[in-house]
């Protein structure tokens, strides 16, 4: 996981058919991710989106 991805752990993902997904955007806090998700749902009402917290790979 790149440094910039660790700084933005909240991810908005668009769910696609056949178990595919696209990372739409990354955010530093959940509130920003929820605001973006709200806008996406208004612009694309048929799209399926989720917010996840990406912890990345734990490297020891």
PDB file of C-alpha atoms in Angstrom:
ATOM      1  CA  UNK A   1       0.000   0.000   0.000  1.00  0.00           C
ATOM      2  CA  UNK A   2       1.450   3.340  -1.028  1.00  0.00           C
ATOM      3  CA  UNK A   3       1.960   6.147   1.468  1.00  0.00           C
ATOM      4  CA  UNK A   4      -0.756   8.315  -0.107  1.00  0.00           C
ATOM      5  CA  UNK A   5      -3.222   5.412   0.168  1.00  0.00           C
ATOM      6  CA  UNK A   6      -2.410   5.040   3.872  1.00  0.00           C
ATOM      7  CA  UNK A   7      -3.224   8.730   4.343  1.00  0.00           C
ATOM      8  CA  UNK A   8      -6.654   8.208   2.736  1.00  0.00           C
ATOM      9  CA  UNK A   9      -8.035   4.948   4.207  1.00  0.00           C
ATOM     10  CA  UNK A  10     -11.750   5.575   3.536  1.00  0.00           C
ATOM     11  CA  UNK A  11     -12.635   4.282   0.068  1.00  0.00           C
ATOM     12  CA  UNK A  12     -15.794   4.679  -2.025  1.00  0.00           C
ATOM     13  CA  UNK A  13     -16.204   1.623  -4.240  1.00  0.00           C
ATOM     14  CA  UNK A  14     -18.630   1.066  -7.110  1.00  0.00           C
ATOM     15  CA  UNK A  15     -19.920  -2.503  -7.284  1.00  0.00           C
ATOM     16  CA  UNK A  16     -20.217  -3.978 -10.765  1.00  0.00           C
ATOM     17  CA  UNK A  17     -21.666  -7.236 -12.117  1.00  0.00           C
ATOM     18  CA  UNK A  18     -19.705 -10.492 -11.863  1.00  0.00           C
ATOM     19  CA  UNK A  19     -18.051  -9.553  -8.544  1.00  0.00           C
ATOM     20  CA  UNK A  20     -16.085  -6.684 -10.090  1.00  0.00           C
ATOM     21  CA  UNK A  21     -15.447  -3.361  -8.390  1.00  0.00           C
ATOM     22  CA  UNK A  22     -13.926   0.042  -9.089  1.00  0.00           C
ATOM     23  CA  UNK A  23     -12.331   2.351  -6.540  1.00  0.00           C
ATOM     24  CA  UNK A  24     -14.049   5.679  -7.169  1.00  0.00           C
ATOM     25  CA  UNK A  25     -12.240   7.846  -4.605  1.00  0.00           C
ATOM     26  CA  UNK A  26     -10.212   7.787  -1.375  1.00  0.00           C
ATOM     27  CA  UNK A  27     -10.702  10.095   1.625  1.00  0.00           C
ATOM     28  CA  UNK A  28      -9.019  10.940   4.912  1.00  0.00           C
ATOM     29  CA  UNK A  29     -12.219  10.796   6.949  1.00  0.00           C
ATOM     30  CA  UNK A  30     -15.513   8.955   6.773  1.00  0.00           C
ATOM     31  CA  UNK A  31     -17.593  12.116   6.689  1.00  0.00           C
ATOM     32  CA  UNK A  32     -16.023  13.203   3.389  1.00  0.00           C
ATOM     33  CA  UNK A  33     -16.562   9.715   1.952  1.00  0.00           C
ATOM     34  CA  UNK A  34     -20.230   9.771   2.982  1.00  0.00           C
ATOM     35  CA  UNK A  35     -20.721  13.178   1.359  1.00  0.00           C
ATOM     36  CA  UNK A  36     -19.196  11.938  -1.888  1.00  0.00           C
ATOM     37  CA  UNK A  37     -21.320   8.779  -1.713  1.00  0.00           C
ATOM     38  CA  UNK A  38     -24.459  10.901  -1.267  1.00  0.00           C
ATOM     39  CA  UNK A  39     -23.595  12.921  -4.393  1.00  0.00           C
ATOM     40  CA  UNK A  40     -22.836   9.777  -6.416  1.00  0.00           C
ATOM     41  CA  UNK A  41     -26.160   8.209  -5.470  1.00  0.00           C
ATOM     42  CA  UNK A  42     -27.987  11.343  -6.623  1.00  0.00           C
ATOM     43  CA  UNK A  43     -26.083  11.456  -9.920  1.00  0.00           C
ATOM     44  CA  UNK A  44     -26.213   7.693 -10.555  1.00  0.00           C
ATOM     45  CA  UNK A  45     -29.297   6.298  -8.787  1.00  0.00           C
ATOM     46  CA  UNK A  46     -28.909   2.858 -10.403  1.00  0.00           C
ATOM     47  CA  UNK A  47     -25.272   2.475  -9.322  1.00  0.00           C
ATOM     48  CA  UNK A  48     -24.310   0.448  -6.265  1.00  0.00           C
ATOM     49  CA  UNK A  49     -21.685   2.042  -4.031  1.00  0.00           C
ATOM     50  CA  UNK A  50     -20.162   1.154  -0.662  1.00  0.00           C
ATOM     51  CA  UNK A  51     -17.739   2.782   1.744  1.00  0.00           C
ATOM     52  CA  UNK A  52     -14.946   0.651   3.199  1.00  0.00           C
ATOM     53  CA  UNK A  53     -12.011   1.299   5.518  1.00  0.00           C
ATOM     54  CA  UNK A  54      -8.899  -0.014   3.762  1.00  0.00           C
ATOM     55  CA  UNK A  55      -6.309  -1.198   6.285  1.00  0.00           C
ATOM     56  CA  UNK A  56      -4.035  -2.500   3.541  1.00  0.00           C
ATOM     57  CA  UNK A  57      -1.537  -5.308   3.923  1.00  0.00           C
ATOM     58  CA  UNK A  58      -0.036  -5.724   7.350  1.00  0.00           C
ATOM     59  CA  UNK A  59       3.701  -5.913   6.814  1.00  0.00           C
ATOM     60  CA  UNK A  60       5.837  -7.127   9.697  1.00  0.00           C
TER      61      UNK A  60
END
